[in-house]
CSV table of C-alpha atoms in Angstrom, one decimal:
chain,number,residue,atom,x,y,z
U,1,LEU,CA,16.3,7.2,15.4
U,2,THR,CA,18.1,4.4,13.6
U,3,PRO,CA,16.0,1.6,12.4
U,4,ARG,CA,17.0,-2.1,13.0
U,5,ALA,CA,19.2,-3.5,10.2
U,6,THR,CA,17.4,-7.0,10.4
U,7,CYS,CA,16.0,-8.2,7.2
U,8,CYS,CA,13.8,-10.9,5.9
U,9,THR,CA,12.4,-12.7,2.7
U,10,ILE,CA,9.3,-11.3,1.4
U,11,LEU,CA,7.4,-13.7,-0.6
U,12,VAL,CA,4.6,-11.8,-2.8
U,13,GLN,CA,1.5,-13.7,-3.8
U,14,PRO,CA,-0.4,-12.5,-6.9
U,15,HIS,CA,-4.0,-11.0,-6.3
U,16,ASN,CA,-6.8,-11.4,-8.1
U,17,GLY,CA,-7.7,-8.7,-10.6
U,18,ALA,CA,-5.2,-7.2,-13.1
U,19,ALA,CA,-4.2,-3.6,-14.0
U,20,PRO,CA,-2.4,-2.1,-17.1
U,21,ASN,CA,1.3,-2.9,-16.6
U,22,HIS,CA,1.0,-4.5,-13.1
U,23,GLU,CA,2.7,-7.7,-12.2
U,24,THR,CA,3.5,-9.5,-9.3
U,25,THR,CA,6.2,-12.2,-8.5
U,26,LYS,CA,8.6,-13.2,-6.0
U,27,PRO,CA,11.1,-10.1,-5.4
U,28,SER,CA,14.5,-10.0,-4.3
U,29,THR,CA,15.2,-10.2,-0.6
U,30,PRO,CA,16.0,-7.0,1.2
U,31,ASP,CA,19.8,-8.1,1.5
U,32,ASN,CA,20.0,-9.1,-2.2
U,33,MET,CA,18.4,-6.4,-4.0
U,34,SER,CA,19.0,-5.8,-7.7
U,35,THR,CA,17.2,-3.7,-10.1
U,36,THR,CA,19.2,-4.9,-13.2
U,37,ALA,CA,18.6,-8.7,-12.3
U,38,ASN,CA,16.9,-10.4,-15.4
U,39,THR,CA,14.5,-12.1,-12.8
U,40,THR,CA,13.3,-8.6,-11.5
U,41,PRO,CA,10.5,-7.4,-13.7
U,42,LEU,CA,10.4,-4.1,-15.1
U,43,GLY,CA,9.5,-1.4,-12.8
U,44,GLN,CA,9.5,-3.5,-9.4
U,45,LEU,CA,12.0,-2.4,-6.4
U,46,THR,CA,12.7,-3.3,-3.0
U,47,LEU,CA,13.7,-0.5,-0.7
U,48,LYS,CA,15.1,-1.1,2.7
U,49,ASN,CA,14.9,0.9,6.0
U,50,VAL,CA,12.9,3.8,4.7
U,51,ARG,CA,10.5,6.0,6.6
U,52,LEU,CA,6.7,5.3,6.5
U,53,ALA,CA,3.9,8.0,6.4
U,54,TYR,CA,0.1,8.1,5.9
U,55,CYS,CA,0.0,4.1,6.2
U,56,HIS,CA,-3.4,2.9,5.0
U,57,LEU,CA,-2.7,-0.6,4.3
U,58,ASP,CA,-5.8,-2.3,5.9
U,59,LYS,CA,-8.6,-0.8,4.0
U,60,PRO,CA,-9.0,1.7,1.1
U,61,TRP,CA,-8.8,5.5,2.1
U,62,ALA,CA,-9.8,8.6,0.4
U,63,LYS,CA,-9.5,12.2,1.7
U,64,LYS,CA,-12.1,13.6,3.6
U,65,GLY,CA,-14.5,15.3,1.0
U,66,ASP,CA,-13.3,13.5,-2.0
U,67,ASP,CA,-15.3,10.8,-3.7
U,68,GLN,CA,-15.2,7.6,-1.5
U,69,SER,CA,-15.8,5.3,-4.6
U,70,LYS,CA,-12.3,6.1,-5.4
U,71,ALA,CA,-10.7,5.2,-2.2
U,72,LYS,CA,-7.3,3.2,-2.3
U,73,TYR,CA,-4.9,1.5,-0.1
U,74,GLY,CA,-1.9,3.6,0.2
U,75,ILE,CA,1.5,4.6,1.9
U,76,THR,CA,4.0,7.4,1.6
U,77,ILE,CA,7.8,6.6,1.6
U,78,ILE,CA,10.3,8.9,2.6
U,79,LEU,CA,14.1,8.7,1.6
U,80,ASP,CA,17.2,11.0,2.7
U,81,LYS,CA,18.4,12.6,-0.4
U,82,ALA,CA,21.8,10.9,0.4
U,83,ASP,CA,20.3,7.3,0.6
U,84,PRO,CA,22.3,5.5,-2.0
U,85,GLN,CA,18.8,3.7,-3.1
U,86,ILE,CA,17.8,6.8,-4.7
U,87,THR,CA,19.9,5.9,-7.7
U,88,PRO,CA,18.4,2.7,-8.5
U,89,LEU,CA,15.1,4.3,-7.6
U,90,THR,CA,15.7,6.9,-10.3
U,91,LYS,CA,17.0,4.4,-12.9
U,92,VAL,CA,13.9,2.3,-12.4
U,93,LEU,CA,11.6,5.4,-13.0
U,94,LYS,CA,13.3,6.2,-16.3
U,95,ASP,CA,13.5,2.5,-17.6
U,96,VAL,CA,9.7,2.5,-17.2
U,97,ALA,CA,9.4,5.8,-19.0
U,98,THR,CA,11.8,4.6,-21.9
U,99,THR,CA,9.9,1.4,-22.3
U,100,LYS,CA,6.4,3.2,-22.3
U,101,TRP,CA,7.4,6.2,-24.5
U,102,GLY,CA,10.7,5.3,-26.3
U,103,ASP,CA,12.1,8.0,-28.1
U,104,ALA,CA,9.6,10.6,-27.2
U,105,TYR,CA,11.0,10.4,-23.7
U,106,THR,CA,14.7,9.9,-24.4
U,107,GLY,CA,14.7,12.6,-27.0
U,108,LYS,CA,13.1,15.0,-24.4
U,109,LYS,CA,9.9,15.4,-26.7
U,110,MET,CA,7.9,14.8,-23.6
U,111,LYS,CA,8.4,14.9,-20.0
U,112,PRO,CA,6.1,12.4,-17.8
U,113,ILE,CA,5.7,13.5,-14.1
U,114,PHE,CA,7.8,11.1,-11.9
U,115,CYS,CA,5.9,10.0,-8.6
U,116,LEU,CA,9.4,10.9,-6.8
U,117,ARG,CA,9.1,14.4,-5.1
U,118,ASP,CA,11.0,16.7,-3.2
U,119,GLY,CA,10.5,16.8,0.6
U,120,ALA,CA,10.7,20.7,0.4
U,121,GLU,CA,7.2,20.4,-1.0
U,122,ARG,CA,5.7,19.1,2.3
U,123,ASP,CA,8.4,20.8,4.7
U,124,HIS,CA,5.2,22.2,6.5
U,125,LYS,CA,4.5,18.3,7.3
U,126,GLU,CA,6.2,16.4,10.1
U,127,GLY,CA,8.9,14.0,8.5
U,128,PHE,CA,9.4,16.2,5.3
U,129,ASP,CA,11.9,18.7,4.6
U,130,ASP,CA,14.6,19.6,1.9
U,131,THR,CA,16.9,17.0,2.8
U,132,LYS,CA,14.3,14.3,2.1
U,133,LYS,CA,12.7,12.8,-1.3
U,134,PHE,CA,9.2,10.9,-1.4
U,135,PHE,CA,6.9,9.1,-3.2
U,136,ASN,CA,3.2,8.0,-2.8
U,137,ALA,CA,2.3,4.3,-3.7
U,138,SER,CA,-1.3,3.3,-3.8
U,139,ARG,CA,-3.3,0.0,-4.7
U,140,ARG,CA,-6.8,-0.3,-6.2
U,141,PRO,CA,-9.2,-2.1,-3.9
U,142,GLU,CA,-10.1,-4.8,-6.4
U,143,GLU,CA,-6.5,-5.9,-6.6
U,144,GLY,CA,-6.6,-6.6,-2.9
U,145,PRO,CA,-4.7,-5.3,0.3
U,146,PRO,CA,-0.7,-4.8,0.0
U,147,ILE,CA,0.9,-7.6,1.9
U,148,VAL,CA,2.1,-7.0,5.4
U,149,ARG,CA,4.8,-9.4,6.6
U,150,SER,CA,6.1,-9.7,10.3
U,151,ILE,CA,10.0,-9.3,10.3
U,152,LYS,CA,10.1,-12.4,12.5
U,153,GLY,CA,9.6,-15.2,9.9
U,154,GLY,CA,7.8,-13.6,7.5
U,155,ARG,CA,4.4,-14.5,8.3
U,156,THR,CA,1.3,-12.3,7.0
U,157,LEU,CA,0.3,-10.0,9.6
U,158,ASP,CA,-3.6,-9.2,10.9
U,159,PRO,CA,-4.1,-5.5,11.7
U,160,ILE,CA,-5.8,-6.2,14.8
U,161,LYS,CA,-4.3,-9.3,16.0
U,162,ASP,CA,-0.7,-8.1,15.4
U,163,ALA,CA,-1.4,-4.5,16.1
U,164,GLY,CA,2.4,-4.5,17.7
U,165,GLU,CA,3.9,-5.4,14.5
U,166,TRP,CA,1.6,-3.4,12.1
U,167,PRO,CA,3.2,-0.3,10.1
U,168,TYR,CA,2.5,3.1,11.4
U,169,SER,CA,3.2,6.8,10.3
U,170,GLY,CA,6.6,7.3,11.3
U,171,CYS,CA,8.2,3.7,11.7
U,172,PHE,CA,10.8,2.3,9.4
U,173,GLY,CA,10.1,-0.5,7.0
U,174,HIS,CA,11.3,-2.5,3.9
U,175,VAL,CA,8.9,-2.1,1.0
U,176,VAL,CA,8.3,-3.8,-2.4
U,177,VAL,CA,6.8,-1.2,-4.7
U,178,LYS,CA,6.0,-1.6,-8.8
U,179,PHE,CA,6.4,1.5,-11.0
U,180,TRP,CA,3.9,1.7,-14.0
U,181,ALA,CA,3.3,4.2,-16.6
U,182,GLN,CA,0.2,6.1,-17.0
U,183,ASP,CA,-0.8,7.4,-20.2
U,184,ASN,CA,-4.6,8.8,-20.6
U,185,THR,CA,-6.7,11.9,-20.4
U,186,ASN,CA,-5.3,12.5,-16.5
U,187,GLY,CA,-1.8,12.8,-18.0
U,188,GLN,CA,1.6,11.1,-18.6
U,189,ARG,CA,3.3,10.1,-15.4
U,190,VAL,CA,5.0,7.4,-13.7
U,191,ASN,CA,3.2,6.0,-10.7
U,192,ALA,CA,3.6,3.6,-7.8
U,193,GLU,CA,1.7,0.6,-6.7
U,194,ILE,CA,2.7,-0.6,-3.2
U,195,VAL,CA,3.0,-4.3,-3.2
U,196,ALA,CA,4.5,-5.7,0.0
U,197,VAL,CA,5.5,-3.9,3.5
U,198,VAL,CA,7.6,-5.0,6.6
U,199,LYS,CA,8.0,-2.8,9.6
U,200,CYS,CA,11.6,-3.2,10.3
U,201,GLY,CA,12.1,-0.5,13.3
U,202,GLU,CA,10.6,1.8,15.4
U,203,GLY,CA,10.2,5.5,14.9
U,204,GLU,CA,8.6,8.6,16.4
U,205,LYS,CA,4.9,8.4,15.2
U,206,PHE,CA,4.2,11.4,13.2
U,207,GLY,CA,1.6,13.5,14.9
U,208,GLY,CA,2.7,12.5,18.4
U,209,ASP,CA,2.1,9.7,20.8
U,210,SER,CA,-1.7,8.9,20.7
U,211,ALA,CA,-1.5,7.0,24.0
U,212,VAL,CA,-3.7,8.6,26.7
U,213,ASP,CA,-3.5,8.3,30.5
U,214,VAL,CA,-7.3,7.1,31.1
U,215,ASP,CA,-6.9,7.1,34.8
U,216,ALA,CA,-5.6,10.8,34.8
U,217,ALA,CA,-8.3,12.0,32.1
U,218,LEU,CA,-10.9,10.7,34.4
U,219,GLU,CA,-9.6,11.7,37.7
U,220,GLY,CA,-12.3,12.8,39.8
U,221,LEU,CA,-15.1,11.8,37.8
U,222,ILE,CA,-15.1,7.9,38.7
U,223,GLU,CA,-17.7,7.3,41.8
U,224,THR,CA,-15.8,6.2,45.2
U,225,GLU,CA,-16.0,2.7,46.6
U,226,GLU,CA,-19.3,1.4,47.5
U,227,LEU,CA,-18.4,-2.0,49.0
U,228,PRO,CA,-15.0,-2.8,50.5
U,229,GLY,CA,-12.3,-3.9,48.2
U,230,ILE,CA,-14.7,-3.0,45.2
U,231,THR,CA,-14.4,0.2,43.1
U,232,SER,CA,-15.4,1.4,39.8
U,233,THR,CA,-12.1,-0.1,38.0
U,234,THR,CA,-11.2,-3.2,40.1
U,235,TYR,CA,-12.9,-6.1,41.4
U,236,ALA,CA,-11.3,-8.1,44.0
U,237,LYS,CA,-12.4,-10.2,47.0
U,238,PRO,CA,-12.6,-7.9,50.2
U,239,ALA,CA,-9.9,-8.6,52.4
U,240,ASP,CA,-12.2,-9.3,55.5
U,241,ALA,CA,-14.5,-11.6,53.6
U,242,ALA,CA,-13.7,-15.4,53.0
U,243,LEU,CA,-17.1,-16.6,51.4
U,244,GLY,CA,-17.4,-20.5,50.6
U,245,ILE,CA,-19.2,-21.9,47.7
U,246,ASP,CA,-22.2,-22.7,50.2
U,247,ASP,CA,-22.5,-18.8,51.1
U,248,LEU,CA,-23.3,-17.9,47.7
């Protein structure tokens, strides 16, 4: 499946709340990306036409059995290993690590864990294999949800009113992410924060199509007609009746 090449401008508005090494600003448009431009904050990157999975953009989510108080917004971003965007992505990761740890990193005295991983790690999952790279990007609830924009005009979407344009697992999208360095008792890592998402193309849904043929599923279980022209699933004026207002 080939995603649409159409692009739009994503204007990122800052959310209330702050996190270490996190910033929000107006990113480059998908058609004019640059990871080296002086106007682009350290760690920020816009990726075009990537595959999206595990989309939890409308409300915080945590795995079943995990501490629900630690639920976060999140998404998984999948790229082909041959995608030329892997090069600037890797550079941004290294830039963040160099800025945080300096000589300790460049001199190979320490090796932080990068969020970018090999798809072979999840080759038992749909959409992942050894030809892919992927990373998870999350966002804390106190920072507010990621911005989800329409490909048509760039307006902010509502997950219910704009369900047809809302990103789903398996679709293609443009994303704005912010990479940041973690250095605490939980380890030394370069993680990703999801800032904004635009669905730019349809794709086969991971997990299959959830659409259900209700009529077929309930065949033989619905009561038959009780009145002419009226069934349990339709209400129409009987063909042989012509009632006026005075007859009611």
